[in-house]
Amino acid sequence: MNEWYMQEGPESDVVMSTRVRIARNFNGIPFPSKMKKEDGQLIIKRVKEAVFGRSSAIGENFKFINIQELSPIKRQVLVEKHLISPNLAESRIESGAIISGEENISIMINEEDHLRIQCLSAGLQLNDTWNLCNKIDNLLEESIDYAFDEKFGYLTCCPTNLGTGIRTSVMLHLPALTMTGYIKGILEICSKLGIAVRGLYGENSEAAGNMYQVSNQVTLGLTEEEIISNINNIAKQIIDQERTIRKQLYTQNSFRFEDRIFRSLGLLSNARIITSEEGLKLLSDVRLGVDMGIITDIDIKKLNEILLLVQPASLQESVGGPLNPEERDIKRAETIRSKLK
Amino acid sequence: MNEWYMQEGPESDVVMSTRVRIARNFNGIPFPSKMKKEDGQLIIKRVKEAVFGRSSAIGENFKFINIQELSPIKRQVLVEKHLISPNLAESRIESGAIISGEENISIMINEEDHLRIQCLSAGLQLNDTWNLCNKIDNLLEESIDYAFDEKFGYLTCCPTNLGTGIRTSVMLHLPALTMTGYIKGILEICSKLGIAVRGLYGENSEAAGNMYQVSNQVTLGLTEEEIISNINNIAKQIIDQERTIRKQLYTQNSFRFEDRIFRSLGLLSNARIITSEEGLKLLSDVRLGVDMGIITDIDIKKLNEILLLVQPASLQESVGGPLNPEERDIKRAETIRSKLK
């Protein structure tokens, strides 16, 4: 297991992951929503050549996935791993993804834009993740002519991506700020600063498991480095606040705090039926316990792995076939139990 | 640990314990509520002589406890072990108890009656327990002149004990009948048959932990053997019904059944704060799991021991001093955790 999420990154007591993605389009070809089938095929061919071609510096560790050839479950597994977007999973046009062995790099082809280059890292690693993304972008640009405008920058299908085309986000685990309700004030401040805060699975989702994705909304008028730096600063402030409140809660009533954490661990290690919602809630408590040194025989990597494995499609993939919701809840409990043993 | 509750008796999947007690009074001395201090002292002296005297066949394994000399916590520990009654624990007159090493025999002196001879056994052992009680009674009668009337039998302070003076009871664990509500019908039938059903701690208590004490109400007009036989028959019918419903519930949805049991085990093994009420509820689930072979690495004796240890006075005795309710809940959780490890 050398996947990125099986590593422990900086500030991993609060920051689960860092993600940077950039949107790029081919010059002279309509955006995916308007293009012909042959355009789609041509783009896939050209991107594959750029990555796997004889002169490419990046191809060795990558594999191409044809989205149309995947079963619905396998598509959804990629969504659950944040390797492709829900949009791409539902795509009915020629589309694909080129994914690295460590699953830290994913190049989505013919999503909303022709290209979405995405890099993921454990913990808070905005600069490194951006640098990796930038490197992939430069390598592709050696053989691909991007749609670029001197005034607007990179042209994208949706105007909210115009300019740098960059979306950078950090996934934060904020149980203490959520428990105390202080998260509301933070959400308000972020909104005023043009920073979006969303739940685990992107837009339109609640903060299941106390996990919040903090990302930039503005892509135009700032350099990539300025955008990265803004998110970094905001993230560091939220991290500090979360840590302060965690300590306060623990100091106020350590028995009650530990009771909550160990009860959740006890349920996760013993229950025979666990819904997705309950699983996220209990895993959040256990993660908090690990982060604070209250639970010492489980590490964050194990919890990251469990978080991925207990999602609906991943559970179904593990048994090699469809499971109804009840069967998933049983398989989820079984998976968590065996991983925590 | 050779205490009676550390042994496993017959039908122990449903029957926790069997108790037989008989009420006896000295001829020619007023009942304890009316007697003078010297009468009380005399009775204690005479009972001690009967038990510990040179010619006694029973004294070796027994010890005398002077209730007045005990701290409130130590008195309450004896109540929690069912070795003395709450009445005797609160006694302000000369009173005592003579208790066997296995804690299966207790002779209370100057409770409501001059003598209450009580025998306890694990599981369903009505005949053996009665025989033991009868044997102690006969040995005492060798040197004590009991108040006895040819028409009414043994005379007792309260007319409900008149005649045989016997109260025989079995403590049943009835989680399945309780869960399904069928227990109500059983309570009604018992009431019509002159059988009392009470919660864990005797009269005026709810059935905490799904434990019900089934005992005879009539002491007059039947022989001891008839009374014993009645309770035995009723108990066996309730045991059969409880077992049937347990199997039905398990067959209907084994995952949900096991989920409940293992969640309770998970909480008991991990929580840092457990109230008395929650502890009894969770222990009831775990006992059910052990009884049905779902939990295999814990035995009933361990659960019996925990049930005794987590009571308020026993917890306080274990730390050697008073604990407020919050401290007790913490100590209770700690005790359960260490015993289940």
XYZ file of C-alpha atoms in Angstrom:
682
model
C 0.000 0.000 0.000
C 1.901 3.034 -1.205
C -1.220 5.090 -1.945
C -0.996 8.718 -0.875
C -3.662 8.278 1.810
C -1.596 5.570 3.496
C 0.995 8.176 4.350
C 0.891 10.658 7.196
C 1.309 14.275 6.169
C 2.015 17.503 8.065
C -0.663 18.774 10.496
C -2.441 15.451 10.075
C -4.094 15.817 13.486
C -6.491 18.264 11.806
C -5.780 18.168 8.069
C -6.789 14.986 6.297
C -5.725 15.872 2.777
C -4.719 18.592 0.341
C -6.025 18.731 -3.194
C -5.070 20.953 -6.112
C -6.729 20.697 -9.503
C -6.412 22.799 -12.603
C -8.786 23.045 -15.537
C -7.352 23.112 -19.076
C -8.849 22.944 -22.544
C -7.521 22.217 -26.018
C -7.260 25.181 -28.350
C -9.686 25.054 -31.270
C -11.922 22.229 -29.998
C -15.360 22.925 -28.445
C -15.824 22.274 -24.714
C -16.952 18.677 -23.909
C -20.620 19.668 -23.574
C -20.622 20.915 -27.180
C -18.068 18.721 -28.913
C -18.596 15.865 -31.362
C -17.772 12.272 -30.564
C -14.658 12.395 -32.769
C -13.418 15.454 -30.856
C -13.722 13.508 -27.644
C -11.841 10.558 -29.087
C -9.148 12.852 -30.479
C -8.624 14.518 -27.099
C -8.284 11.170 -25.327
C -5.766 10.059 -27.989
C -3.726 13.239 -27.656
C -3.634 13.156 -23.854
C -2.625 9.477 -23.845
C 0.170 10.291 -26.306
C 1.309 13.167 -24.112
C 1.456 10.931 -21.023
C 2.480 7.561 -22.421
C 4.298 8.709 -25.596
C 7.908 7.738 -26.203
C 9.279 11.110 -25.132
C 7.063 11.502 -22.048
C 8.707 11.825 -18.659
C 5.655 10.785 -16.639
C 3.965 7.750 -18.208
C 5.619 4.824 -16.449
C 3.626 4.901 -13.255
C 0.272 5.818 -14.836
C -2.655 3.882 -16.225
C -5.472 4.963 -18.492
C -9.046 4.153 -17.536
C -11.859 4.293 -20.067
C -14.838 5.464 -18.031
C -17.386 4.040 -20.486
C -15.939 0.549 -20.048
C -16.247 0.585 -16.257
C -19.146 -0.925 -14.327
C -21.210 1.565 -12.316
C -19.654 0.188 -9.112
C -16.092 0.615 -10.351
C -16.831 4.175 -11.474
C -18.247 4.948 -8.065
C -15.166 3.481 -6.364
C -13.061 6.063 -8.218
C -15.425 8.815 -7.030
C -15.155 7.559 -3.465
C -11.377 7.702 -3.760
C -11.707 11.276 -5.068
C -9.869 10.143 -8.229
C -12.652 11.235 -10.557
C -15.574 13.607 -10.076
C -19.188 12.437 -9.818
C -19.687 14.313 -13.103
C -17.112 12.195 -14.889
C -18.540 8.987 -13.403
C -21.909 9.817 -14.955
C -20.411 10.911 -18.256
C -22.108 9.588 -21.403
C -19.507 10.951 -23.798
C -16.038 9.623 -24.597
C -14.182 10.205 -21.337
C -11.361 8.779 -19.314
C -8.884 9.254 -16.529
C -5.156 8.729 -16.276
C -4.214 7.835 -12.741
C -0.848 7.366 -11.045
C 0.058 4.230 -9.093
C 0.073 6.097 -5.790
C -3.345 7.499 -6.761
C -2.052 10.983 -5.976
C -2.349 12.215 -9.572
C -5.446 11.992 -11.710
C -5.890 13.515 -15.154
C -9.580 13.560 -15.994
C -10.339 13.752 -19.697
C -13.551 15.286 -21.069
C -15.134 16.160 -17.783
C -16.613 19.701 -17.796
C -13.299 20.775 -19.338
C -11.107 18.757 -21.673
C -8.579 18.309 -18.922
C -8.752 18.367 -15.167
C -5.359 17.710 -13.617
C -5.684 16.840 -9.940
C -3.075 16.104 -7.283
C -3.788 14.810 -3.776
C -1.529 14.685 -0.705
C -1.889 13.612 2.914
C -2.051 16.389 5.502
C -1.394 20.052 4.710
C 0.932 20.196 1.695
C -0.369 22.995 -0.479
C 2.934 24.094 -2.009
C 4.189 20.598 -2.793
C 0.839 19.553 -4.185
C 0.637 22.666 -6.343
C 4.192 22.127 -7.572
C 3.352 18.549 -8.561
C 0.218 19.699 -10.377
C 2.202 22.450 -12.110
C 4.827 19.939 -13.212
C 2.226 17.626 -14.781
C 0.629 20.656 -16.441
C 3.972 21.737 -17.953
C 4.727 18.244 -19.210
C 1.339 18.021 -20.926
C 1.716 21.512 -22.359
C 4.857 20.365 -24.176
C 2.666 18.514 -26.630
C -0.796 20.058 -26.155
C -1.881 23.509 -27.329
C -4.024 24.895 -24.473
C -6.833 27.411 -24.985
C -5.342 30.543 -23.438
C -6.265 34.204 -23.607
C -3.807 37.012 -22.798
C -6.521 38.880 -20.847
C -8.538 36.075 -19.247
C -5.828 33.440 -18.845
C -6.796 29.775 -19.296
C -10.226 29.483 -20.871
C -12.618 27.127 -19.133
C -16.144 25.913 -19.715
C -17.473 27.488 -16.519
C -16.463 31.149 -15.914
C -15.837 30.387 -12.241
C -12.711 28.490 -13.328
C -11.426 31.134 -15.703
C -7.930 32.586 -15.290
C -5.651 30.288 -13.383
C -8.161 27.451 -13.643
C -7.001 26.375 -10.212
C -9.095 24.976 -7.401
C -7.169 24.194 -4.277
C -8.686 22.660 -1.189
C -7.844 21.143 2.147
C -10.016 18.569 3.918
C -10.159 19.448 7.619
C -11.413 17.309 10.473
C -13.068 19.749 12.878
C -14.897 17.810 15.606
C -14.210 20.286 18.422
C -15.310 23.342 16.429
C -18.422 21.419 15.364
C -19.292 20.119 18.860
C -19.075 23.593 20.340
C -20.853 25.298 17.419
C -17.868 27.638 16.834
C -17.741 26.291 13.273
C -20.606 28.642 12.360
C -18.511 31.739 12.937
C -15.698 30.253 10.873
C -18.041 29.471 8.011
C -19.241 33.096 8.015
C -15.714 34.514 7.970
C -14.653 32.153 5.169
C -17.654 33.140 3.102
C -16.721 36.835 3.436
C -13.147 36.040 2.357
C -14.278 34.217 -0.783
C -13.405 30.831 0.678
C -15.882 27.986 0.190
C -16.441 25.436 2.953
C -18.243 22.223 2.033
C -18.879 18.747 3.450
C -16.942 15.596 2.693
C -18.185 14.956 -0.824
C -17.924 18.423 -2.324
C -20.826 20.731 -3.041
C -24.340 20.153 -1.689
C -23.261 17.773 1.024
C -23.349 18.115 4.771
C -20.228 17.920 6.892
C -20.509 14.193 7.557
C -17.971 12.971 10.091
C -17.090 16.588 10.968
C -15.016 16.816 7.783
C -14.947 20.134 5.954
C -13.432 20.940 2.583
C -12.016 24.466 2.493
C -11.333 25.780 -1.021
C -10.841 28.963 -3.035
C -13.768 30.379 -4.994
C -11.826 32.984 -6.982
C -9.598 31.811 -9.841
C -9.193 35.072 -11.723
C -7.122 38.125 -10.806
C -4.780 36.319 -8.449
C -1.709 34.232 -9.203
C -1.713 30.538 -8.359
C 0.792 31.274 -5.591
C -1.500 33.924 -4.064
C -4.459 31.519 -4.115
C -2.365 28.765 -2.515
C -1.077 31.169 0.113
C -4.594 32.391 0.996
C -5.902 28.874 1.559
C -2.784 28.022 3.519
C -3.276 30.996 5.851
C -6.949 30.316 6.404
C -6.281 26.619 7.008
C -3.586 27.392 9.576
C -5.901 29.688 11.500
C -8.677 27.092 11.550
C -6.183 24.395 12.608
C -5.037 26.562 15.532
C -8.604 27.174 16.665
C -9.561 23.515 16.386
C -6.516 22.516 18.456
C -7.266 25.127 21.123
C -10.883 24.013 21.511
C -9.884 20.344 21.605
C -7.553 21.053 24.510
C -10.205 23.119 26.290
C -12.828 20.389 25.966
C -10.417 17.755 27.188
C -9.287 19.846 30.144
C -12.849 20.725 31.149
C -13.898 17.099 31.621
C -11.333 14.540 30.576
C -13.440 11.563 31.668
C -16.438 12.667 29.640
C -14.177 13.393 26.667
C -12.484 9.991 26.845
C -15.820 8.301 27.489
C -17.187 9.636 24.194
C -14.091 8.554 22.287
C -13.827 5.081 23.742
C -17.569 4.428 23.415
C -17.256 5.164 19.718
C -14.239 2.870 19.488
C -16.168 0.180 21.376
C -19.105 0.418 18.976
C -16.898 0.417 15.871
C -14.984 -2.624 17.132
C -18.087 -4.592 18.048
C -21.221 -3.561 16.152
C -22.591 -5.930 13.505
C -24.592 -3.302 11.605
C -23.253 0.212 10.947
C -24.854 2.764 8.636
C -22.683 5.100 6.618
C -23.771 8.063 8.715
C -23.075 6.367 12.043
C -19.751 5.063 10.752
C -18.549 8.554 9.870
C -19.675 9.897 13.226
C -17.913 7.149 15.188
C -14.768 7.310 13.043
C -14.639 11.053 13.686
C -14.598 10.434 17.444
C -11.907 7.775 17.129
C -9.794 10.007 14.874
C -10.048 12.729 17.498
C -8.902 10.219 20.103
C -5.921 9.202 17.981
C -5.054 12.842 17.193
C -5.036 13.688 20.891
C -3.007 10.672 21.961
C -5.952 9.186 23.871
C -6.050 6.136 21.601
C -2.519 4.914 20.995
C -2.868 1.551 19.257
C -4.571 2.814 16.090
C -2.969 5.197 13.607
C -4.389 7.783 11.257
C -3.410 5.759 8.182
C -5.608 2.902 9.354
C -8.508 5.328 9.830
C -7.950 6.824 6.370
C -8.035 3.353 4.878
C -11.250 2.492 6.743
C -12.885 5.759 5.620
C -12.296 4.728 2.010
C -13.235 1.060 2.384
C -16.603 1.591 4.058
C -18.121 3.674 1.294
C -20.970 2.009 -0.631
C -19.178 1.244 -3.899
C -15.933 0.160 -2.234
C -17.904 -2.269 -0.051
C -19.625 -3.705 -3.089
C -16.354 -3.989 -4.972
C -14.854 -5.893 -2.029
C -17.542 -8.587 -2.267
C -17.559 -8.494 -6.071
C -21.202 -7.663 -6.545
C -24.153 -5.486 -5.582
C -25.256 -5.168 -1.961
C -28.524 -3.659 -0.795
C -28.336 -0.978 1.933
C -28.887 -3.501 4.751
C -26.206 -5.810 3.420
C -23.851 -2.851 3.081
C -24.395 -1.909 6.722
C -23.462 -5.463 7.743
C -20.429 -5.572 5.436
C -19.385 -2.114 6.650
C -19.442 -3.278 10.267
C -17.482 -6.407 9.337
C -14.862 -4.398 7.447
C -14.363 -1.913 10.272
C -14.117 -4.715 12.825
C -11.519 -6.650 10.890
C -9.440 -3.530 10.226
C -9.499 -2.440 13.878
C -8.599 -5.900 15.193
C -13.176 -17.386 45.043
C -15.416 -20.170 46.298
C -18.464 -17.957 46.862
C -21.735 -19.485 45.677
C -22.172 -16.903 42.898
C -18.831 -17.923 41.376
C -20.319 -21.296 40.561
C -22.552 -22.139 37.644
C -25.805 -23.813 38.596
C -28.493 -25.679 36.641
C -30.518 -23.700 34.061
C -28.086 -20.832 34.496
C -28.879 -19.486 31.023
C -32.080 -18.094 32.555
C -31.886 -18.628 36.312
C -29.359 -16.494 38.134
C -29.953 -17.743 41.669
C -32.207 -19.570 44.058
C -32.954 -18.319 47.532
C -34.796 -19.935 50.435
C -35.283 -18.229 53.747
C -37.249 -19.193 56.794
C -38.452 -16.991 59.617
C -38.137 -18.242 63.198
C -38.653 -16.704 66.610
C -37.651 -17.586 70.149
C -40.399 -18.834 72.387
C -41.263 -16.440 75.202
C -39.366 -13.367 73.939
C -41.175 -10.448 72.270
C -40.593 -9.872 68.554
C -37.600 -7.574 67.798
C -39.824 -4.498 67.301
C -41.124 -4.860 70.859
C -38.229 -6.399 72.743
C -35.861 -4.816 75.226
C -32.164 -4.334 74.546
C -31.279 -7.208 76.894
C -33.623 -9.502 74.952
C -31.777 -8.634 71.751
C -28.415 -9.290 73.372
C -29.652 -12.577 74.789
C -30.886 -13.763 71.407
C -27.561 -12.935 69.738
C -25.740 -14.780 72.518
C -27.950 -17.845 72.177
C -27.698 -18.006 68.382
C -23.917 -17.639 68.521
C -23.766 -20.455 71.042
C -25.952 -22.621 68.803
C -23.695 -22.015 65.820
C -20.251 -21.738 67.366
C -20.783 -23.808 70.528
C -18.562 -26.788 71.270
C -21.143 -29.342 70.165
C -22.220 -27.465 67.009
C -21.812 -29.201 63.675
C -21.852 -26.018 61.570
C -19.730 -23.321 63.184
C -16.340 -23.850 61.586
C -16.986 -22.087 58.315
C -19.124 -19.245 59.739
C -18.423 -15.799 61.061
C -20.521 -13.501 63.197
C -20.992 -9.907 62.127
C -22.211 -7.257 64.533
C -24.278 -4.951 62.352
C -23.952 -2.002 64.770
C -20.179 -2.110 64.470
C -20.166 -1.911 60.681
C -19.727 1.299 58.701
C -22.720 2.263 56.525
C -20.731 1.225 53.415
C -19.909 -2.229 54.796
C -23.543 -2.775 55.800
C -24.645 -1.814 52.307
C -22.118 -4.219 50.756
C -23.842 -7.055 52.629
C -27.204 -5.877 51.279
C -25.801 -5.771 47.738
C -24.601 -9.339 48.158
C -28.105 -10.272 49.380
C -26.513 -11.511 52.647
C -28.609 -9.236 54.824
C -31.849 -7.386 54.178
C -32.044 -3.583 53.808
C -34.085 -3.717 57.023
C -31.262 -5.309 58.961
C -28.728 -2.872 57.491
C -30.743 0.019 58.919
C -31.358 -1.679 62.225
C -30.863 0.428 65.351
C -31.299 -2.410 67.787
C -28.869 -5.163 68.767
C -28.624 -7.170 65.562
C -26.217 -9.334 63.681
C -25.660 -11.901 61.006
C -23.832 -15.207 60.898
C -22.530 -15.849 57.426
C -20.823 -18.893 55.888
C -17.503 -18.660 54.037
C -19.119 -19.412 50.680
C -21.670 -16.698 51.490
C -24.437 -19.156 50.672
C -25.825 -19.250 54.223
C -26.790 -16.217 56.249
C -28.504 -16.260 59.611
C -29.900 -12.809 60.309
C -30.503 -12.070 63.975
C -33.121 -9.591 65.180
C -34.385 -8.496 61.828
C -38.204 -8.415 61.686
C -38.073 -11.839 63.318
C -35.510 -13.100 65.814
C -34.076 -15.390 63.133
C -34.062 -15.336 59.386
C -32.165 -18.312 57.993
C -31.341 -17.782 54.348
C -29.610 -20.026 51.802
C -28.526 -18.984 48.303
C -27.470 -21.123 45.329
C -26.463 -20.501 41.730
C -29.006 -21.408 39.064
C -32.202 -23.321 39.781
C -31.632 -25.461 42.885
C -34.797 -25.196 44.919
C -34.686 -28.631 46.549
C -31.001 -28.530 47.480
C -31.303 -24.982 48.749
C -34.356 -25.861 50.834
C -32.616 -28.955 52.210
C -29.640 -26.858 53.256
C -31.910 -24.298 54.905
C -33.806 -27.072 56.640
C -30.568 -28.607 57.891
C -29.419 -25.308 59.427
C -32.864 -24.870 60.950
C -32.743 -28.329 62.530
C -29.263 -27.757 63.923
C -30.342 -24.465 65.511
C -33.510 -26.038 66.859
C -31.382 -28.510 68.803
C -30.549 -25.719 71.233
C -33.204 -23.078 70.580
C -36.838 -23.287 71.616
C -38.815 -21.845 68.669
C -42.176 -20.110 68.992
C -44.496 -22.695 67.437
C -48.255 -23.147 67.471
C -49.945 -26.461 66.670
C -52.575 -24.667 64.579
C -50.622 -21.799 62.957
C -47.187 -23.391 62.746
C -44.136 -21.162 63.265
C -45.151 -17.809 64.712
C -43.764 -14.759 62.966
C -43.904 -11.022 63.464
C -45.736 -10.429 60.196
C -48.750 -12.714 59.530
C -47.655 -13.125 55.863
C -44.819 -15.328 57.124
C -46.908 -17.414 59.489
C -46.996 -21.199 59.170
C -43.966 -22.557 57.407
C -42.232 -19.199 57.652
C -40.703 -19.989 54.300
C -40.035 -17.606 51.447
C -38.480 -19.193 48.436
C -37.498 -17.311 45.325
C -35.636 -17.624 42.069
C -33.948 -14.733 40.269
C -34.659 -14.992 36.557
C -33.013 -13.116 33.713
C -35.779 -12.523 31.178
C -34.506 -10.191 28.440
C -36.469 -11.806 25.587
C -39.787 -11.816 27.445
C -39.144 -8.190 28.443
C -38.110 -7.002 24.943
C -41.213 -8.493 23.407
C -43.558 -7.389 26.189
C -44.679 -10.982 26.837
C -43.521 -10.529 30.418
C -46.775 -8.664 31.166
C -48.881 -11.764 30.574
C -46.583 -13.792 32.775
C -46.796 -11.259 35.589
C -50.601 -11.441 35.433
C -50.657 -15.231 35.566
C -48.196 -15.303 38.463
C -50.267 -12.800 40.397
C -53.369 -15.017 40.008
C -51.409 -18.028 41.239
C -50.243 -16.255 44.396
C -46.709 -15.870 43.055
C -44.968 -12.517 43.515
C -42.673 -11.158 40.815
C -40.346 -8.310 41.758
C -37.286 -6.513 40.403
C -33.668 -7.161 41.292
C -33.642 -5.679 44.771
C -36.849 -7.131 46.193
C -40.050 -5.202 46.769
C -40.716 -1.749 45.299
C -38.008 -1.987 42.681
C -38.221 -2.129 38.918
C -36.855 -5.021 36.951
C -33.446 -3.443 36.356
C -31.317 -5.433 33.965
C -34.341 -7.587 33.023
C -33.942 -9.509 36.296
C -37.082 -10.722 38.034
C -37.417 -12.341 41.415
C -40.211 -14.928 41.463
C -41.325 -15.945 44.962
C -44.185 -17.489 46.912
C -46.628 -15.246 48.716
C -48.453 -17.929 50.710
C -46.669 -19.526 53.672
C -49.648 -21.031 55.479
C -51.734 -24.069 54.528
C -49.110 -25.679 52.323
C -46.088 -27.775 53.266
C -42.601 -26.467 52.502
C -42.312 -29.132 49.817
C -45.522 -27.971 48.138
C -44.344 -24.370 48.151
C -40.964 -25.358 46.697
C -42.641 -27.504 44.070
C -45.012 -24.673 43.019
C -42.169 -22.221 42.495
C -40.173 -24.860 40.676
C -43.028 -25.535 38.252
C -43.703 -21.875 37.583
C -39.990 -21.194 37.109
C -39.629 -24.033 34.625
C -42.527 -22.754 32.553
C -41.110 -19.229 32.469
C -37.664 -20.615 31.585
C -39.150 -22.531 28.637
C -40.959 -19.460 27.366
C -37.904 -17.243 27.700
C -35.796 -19.768 25.775
C -38.393 -20.083 23.020
C -38.639 -16.326 22.521
C -34.846 -15.942 22.569
C -34.551 -18.446 19.732
C -37.360 -16.765 17.808
C -35.777 -13.326 18.105
C -32.401 -14.659 17.048
C -33.839 -16.535 14.075
C -35.893 -13.543 12.908
C -32.864 -11.295 12.504
C -29.601 -12.729 13.718
C -27.526 -9.718 12.634
C -29.712 -7.276 14.517
C -29.699 -9.565 17.537
C -25.915 -9.922 17.516
C -25.503 -6.219 16.805
C -27.358 -5.333 19.999
C -25.338 -7.792 22.055
C -21.935 -6.828 20.706
C -22.672 -3.091 20.914
C -23.393 -3.558 24.594
C -20.182 -5.540 25.002
C -18.287 -2.823 23.111
C -19.664 -0.114 25.388
C -18.993 -2.087 28.567
C -15.426 -2.822 27.465
C -14.653 0.758 26.487
C -16.795 3.370 28.237
C -15.194 5.570 30.877
C -18.438 6.546 32.642
C -21.265 4.052 33.252
C -24.304 4.703 35.433
C -25.796 1.889 37.476
C -28.870 1.790 35.254
C -26.904 1.653 31.994
C -24.541 -0.937 33.441
C -27.408 -3.297 34.294
C -28.932 -2.818 30.855
C -25.660 -3.534 29.035
C -24.782 -6.461 31.304
C -28.195 -7.948 30.573
C -27.459 -7.874 26.828
C -24.022 -9.413 27.327
C -25.441 -12.136 29.577
C -27.977 -12.945 26.887
C -25.112 -13.181 24.394
C -23.187 -15.540 26.660
C -26.302 -17.632 27.384
C -26.941 -18.055 23.656
C -23.355 -18.905 22.763
C -22.939 -15.664 20.768
C -20.233 -14.417 23.122
C -17.857 -17.257 23.896
C -14.914 -15.682 25.716
C -16.812 -14.464 28.782
C -18.568 -16.738 31.258
C -21.583 -16.281 33.474
C -19.470 -16.388 36.637
C -17.539 -13.334 35.448
C -20.822 -11.512 34.802
C -22.153 -12.486 38.236
C -19.002 -11.119 39.802
C -19.273 -7.859 37.851
C -22.951 -7.476 38.828
C -21.912 -7.574 42.475
C -18.819 -5.389 42.168
C -20.443 -2.470 40.337
C -23.040 -1.738 42.994
C -22.587 1.574 44.843
C -21.353 0.257 48.196
C -19.118 -2.425 46.676
C -17.474 0.235 44.489
C -16.874 2.422 47.516
C -15.507 -0.477 49.514
C -13.075 -1.251 46.680
C -11.535 2.224 46.891
C -11.759 2.294 50.684
C -13.865 5.407 51.006
C -16.914 7.364 49.879
C -17.466 8.196 46.206
C -20.002 10.676 44.878
C -22.320 9.462 42.097
C -20.054 10.784 39.314
C -16.989 9.148 40.825
C -18.925 5.918 41.181
C -19.854 5.975 37.485
C -16.174 6.352 36.606
C -15.077 3.628 39.026
C -17.895 1.381 37.755
C -16.670 1.764 34.165
C -13.082 1.080 35.255
C -14.102 -2.038 37.201
C -16.136 -3.468 34.332
C -13.333 -2.761 31.850
C -10.682 -4.440 33.941
C -12.876 -7.492 34.604
C -13.775 -7.927 30.928
C -10.181 -7.555 29.717
